[in-house]
mmCIF file of C-alpha atoms in Angstrom:
data_model
loop_
_atom_site.group_PDB
_atom_site.id
_atom_site.type_symbol
_atom_site.label_atom_id
_atom_site.label_comp_id
_atom_site.label_asym_id
_atom_site.label_seq_id
_atom_site.Cartn_x
_atom_site.Cartn_y
_atom_site.Cartn_z
ATOM 1 C CA MET A 1 197.007 -61.245 196.433
ATOM 2 C CA GLN A 2 193.975 -60.793 198.928
ATOM 3 C CA ASP A 3 190.290 -61.780 198.028
ATOM 4 C CA GLU A 4 188.759 -58.373 199.382
ATOM 5 C CA PRO A 5 188.329 -55.328 196.974
ATOM 6 C CA TRP A 6 190.714 -53.154 198.869
ATOM 7 C CA GLU A 7 194.521 -53.275 199.682
ATOM 8 C CA HIS A 8 194.365 -51.801 203.216
ATOM 9 C CA TYR A 9 191.487 -52.056 205.778
ATOM 10 C CA GLU A 10 191.399 -50.365 209.026
ATOM 11 C CA ARG A 11 188.403 -50.342 211.534
ATOM 12 C CA SER A 12 188.795 -47.754 214.534
ATOM 13 C CA ARG A 13 187.294 -48.132 217.895
ATOM 14 C CA THR A 14 184.288 -45.966 218.425
ATOM 15 C CA TRP A 15 183.403 -43.754 221.391
ATOM 16 C CA THR A 16 181.011 -44.780 223.912
ATOM 17 C CA GLY A 17 177.418 -43.945 222.329
ATOM 18 C CA TRP A 18 178.639 -44.188 218.624
ATOM 19 C CA SER A 19 178.365 -47.142 216.339
ATOM 20 C CA TYR A 20 178.885 -47.824 212.606
ATOM 21 C CA PRO A 21 175.688 -47.569 210.689
ATOM 22 C CA ILE A 22 176.496 -50.677 208.469
ATOM 23 C CA GLY A 23 179.073 -53.348 208.248
ATOM 24 C CA ARG A 24 182.116 -54.376 206.307
ATOM 25 C CA THR A 25 179.920 -57.224 204.453
ATOM 26 C CA LEU A 26 177.393 -54.509 203.055
ATOM 27 C CA VAL A 27 180.361 -52.211 201.900
ATOM 28 C CA GLU A 28 182.212 -55.195 200.233
ATOM 29 C CA ALA A 29 178.974 -56.322 198.403
ATOM 30 C CA ALA A 30 178.528 -52.764 196.993
ATOM 31 C CA LEU A 31 182.099 -52.537 196.059
ATOM 32 C CA ARG A 32 181.996 -55.780 194.217
ATOM 33 C CA LYS A 33 178.742 -55.052 192.473
ATOM 34 C CA ALA A 34 180.341 -51.794 191.213
ATOM 35 C CA GLY A 35 183.604 -53.567 190.229
ATOM 36 C CA VAL A 36 185.842 -51.101 192.391
ATOM 37 C CA ARG A 37 189.117 -52.153 193.860
ATOM 38 C CA LEU A 38 190.393 -49.596 196.619
ATOM 39 C CA LEU A 39 193.600 -48.650 198.019
ATOM 40 C CA SER A 40 191.999 -48.304 201.474
ATOM 41 C CA LEU A 41 188.578 -48.903 203.313
ATOM 42 C CA ASP A 42 188.480 -47.397 206.562
ATOM 43 C CA PHE A 43 185.767 -47.328 209.138
ATOM 44 C CA SER A 44 186.628 -44.209 211.196
ATOM 45 C CA GLN A 45 185.410 -42.295 214.136
ATOM 46 C CA PRO A 46 184.667 -38.673 213.191
ATOM 47 C CA GLY A 47 186.993 -35.816 214.528
ATOM 48 C CA HIS A 48 184.093 -34.461 216.832
ATOM 49 C CA GLY A 49 182.271 -35.846 219.517
ATOM 50 C CA GLY A 50 179.172 -33.542 220.311
ATOM 51 C CA ASP A 51 175.806 -33.775 218.804
ATOM 52 C CA SER A 52 175.425 -32.152 215.636
ATOM 53 C CA THR A 53 172.682 -31.664 213.054
ATOM 54 C CA VAL A 54 175.093 -32.543 210.058
ATOM 55 C CA ILE A 55 176.536 -36.012 210.526
ATOM 56 C CA LEU A 56 179.420 -37.423 208.222
ATOM 57 C CA LEU A 57 178.285 -40.840 206.998
ATOM 58 C CA LEU A 58 180.592 -41.705 203.855
ATOM 59 C CA ARG A 59 183.578 -40.285 201.970
ATOM 60 C CA ALA A 60 185.054 -41.450 198.858
ATOM 61 C CA ASP A 61 188.280 -40.098 197.531
ATOM 62 C CA ARG A 62 190.244 -40.354 194.272
ATOM 63 C CA TYR A 63 193.810 -39.289 194.746
ATOM 64 C CA ALA A 64 195.412 -37.382 191.802
ATOM 65 C CA ASP A 65 197.801 -38.910 189.421
ATOM 66 C CA ILE A 66 200.344 -36.091 189.807
ATOM 67 C CA GLY A 67 202.224 -35.636 192.999
ATOM 68 C CA ALA A 68 202.162 -37.379 196.243
ATOM 69 C CA THR A 69 199.138 -39.585 196.982
ATOM 70 C CA TYR A 70 197.726 -41.245 200.196
ATOM 71 C CA HIS A 71 199.382 -44.720 200.688
ATOM 72 C CA LEU A 72 201.469 -44.635 197.524
ATOM 73 C CA THR A 73 205.039 -43.875 196.260
ATOM 74 C CA ARG A 74 205.152 -40.957 194.143
ATOM 75 C CA GLY A 75 204.106 -41.904 190.430
ATOM 76 C CA THR A 76 202.825 -45.375 191.200
ATOM 77 C CA PRO A 77 199.768 -45.436 188.705
ATOM 78 C CA GLN A 78 199.329 -49.497 188.625
ATOM 79 C CA ARG A 79 197.824 -49.450 192.259
ATOM 80 C CA PRO A 80 194.226 -48.120 193.060
ATOM 81 C CA ARG A 81 194.083 -44.295 193.856
ATOM 82 C CA THR A 82 190.768 -44.664 195.553
ATOM 83 C CA ALA A 83 189.756 -44.873 199.183
ATOM 84 C CA LEU A 84 186.327 -45.064 200.984
ATOM 85 C CA ALA A 85 185.809 -44.203 204.610
ATOM 86 C CA LEU A 86 182.791 -44.920 206.544
ATOM 87 C CA SER A 87 182.086 -42.784 209.811
ATOM 88 C CA ALA A 88 180.788 -43.865 213.022
ATOM 89 C CA VAL A 89 177.470 -41.963 213.894
ATOM 90 C CA PRO A 90 175.768 -41.435 217.224
ATOM 91 C CA SER A 91 173.926 -44.735 218.067
ATOM 92 C CA SER A 92 170.520 -42.820 218.361
ATOM 93 C CA LEU A 93 171.051 -41.920 214.642
ATOM 94 C CA ARG A 94 172.176 -45.525 213.583
ATOM 95 C CA PRO A 95 168.910 -46.635 211.898
ATOM 96 C CA GLN A 96 168.546 -43.300 210.124
ATOM 97 C CA ALA A 97 172.271 -43.460 208.890
ATOM 98 C CA ALA A 98 171.890 -46.988 207.804
ATOM 99 C CA GLU A 99 168.776 -46.314 205.873
ATOM 100 C CA ALA A 100 170.515 -43.360 204.134
ATOM 101 C CA LEU A 101 173.384 -45.509 203.040
ATOM 102 C CA THR A 102 171.272 -48.444 202.022
ATOM 103 C CA THR A 103 167.946 -47.777 200.773
ATOM 104 C CA GLY A 104 168.795 -44.001 200.444
ATOM 105 C CA GLY A 105 171.574 -44.827 197.961
ATOM 106 C CA ALA A 106 174.394 -43.187 199.599
ATOM 107 C CA LEU A 107 176.569 -46.408 199.476
ATOM 108 C CA ASP A 108 175.893 -47.389 195.848
ATOM 109 C CA GLY A 109 176.198 -43.821 194.820
ATOM 110 C CA ALA A 110 179.682 -43.600 196.425
ATOM 111 C CA CYS A 111 180.833 -46.935 194.653
ATOM 112 C CA ALA A 112 179.367 -45.756 191.359
ATOM 113 C CA TRP A 113 181.252 -42.527 191.517
ATOM 114 C CA LEU A 114 184.349 -44.413 192.299
ATOM 115 C CA ALA A 115 183.889 -46.557 189.508
ATOM 116 C CA ARG A 116 183.536 -43.682 187.135
ATOM 117 C CA ALA A 117 186.387 -41.973 188.865
ATOM 118 C CA GLU A 118 188.844 -44.634 187.513
ATOM 119 C CA LYS A 119 187.618 -44.119 184.022
ATOM 120 C CA ALA A 120 187.640 -40.286 184.110
ATOM 121 C CA ASP A 121 189.325 -37.928 181.706
ATOM 122 C CA PRO A 122 193.174 -37.691 182.205
ATOM 123 C CA THR A 123 192.608 -34.048 182.949
ATOM 124 C CA TRP A 124 190.100 -34.719 185.650
ATOM 125 C CA LEU A 125 192.666 -37.480 187.112
ATOM 126 C CA ASP A 126 195.293 -34.809 187.431
ATOM 127 C CA LYS A 127 193.476 -33.468 190.558
ATOM 128 C CA ALA A 128 192.231 -35.081 193.774
ATOM 129 C CA HIS A 129 188.512 -35.369 194.019
ATOM 130 C CA ASP A 130 185.944 -36.555 196.692
ATOM 131 C CA TRP A 131 182.356 -37.584 196.926
ATOM 132 C CA THR A 132 180.956 -37.138 200.597
ATOM 133 C CA ALA A 133 177.474 -38.056 201.938
ATOM 134 C CA TYR A 134 176.234 -36.476 205.276
ATOM 135 C CA LEU A 135 173.016 -36.729 207.269
ATOM 136 C CA ASP A 136 171.815 -33.167 207.132
ATOM 137 C CA ASN A 137 169.016 -32.627 209.720
ATOM 138 C CA GLY A 138 167.874 -36.092 208.833
ATOM 139 C CA VAL A 139 168.209 -35.520 205.089
ATOM 140 C CA LEU A 140 170.749 -37.252 202.862
ATOM 141 C CA ARG A 141 173.090 -34.539 201.394
ATOM 142 C CA VAL A 142 175.990 -35.429 198.850
ATOM 143 C CA VAL A 143 178.803 -32.917 197.979
ATOM 144 C CA GLU A 144 181.483 -33.434 195.411
ATOM 145 C CA GLY A 145 184.774 -31.687 195.538
ATOM 146 C CA GLU A 146 188.227 -31.092 193.919
ATOM 147 C CA ARG A 147 191.288 -30.259 195.557
#
């Protein structure tokens, strides 16, 4: 068994002019502090390359207990059903994104949400949910969703 608080880890290469706002060590520390074990931790390049006023920072997912799930054989409840993806940002926004994730509370907020998600009501767990943090015109914005 691995020592890391995730079963799968992947770090994608970034485009020129993009970088990750924080490193794996900070993410790992936040996960351990919250007592969260993930199915997957991904550092990923977002799907767009242009400048935007809304930048994806971080997305936490809790996959449904019913039906097909990410990286899981159907009906495998003993493994984690949570994932966390940290997005690369334009290098010019890296300091602002790092601040939103750390002192702004986005990373701790995502980890706290993941911890609560694993202990949620069974009715809530029957659907997939996500918690997403954006930098929207320089302001941290968090959106929760259900699928």
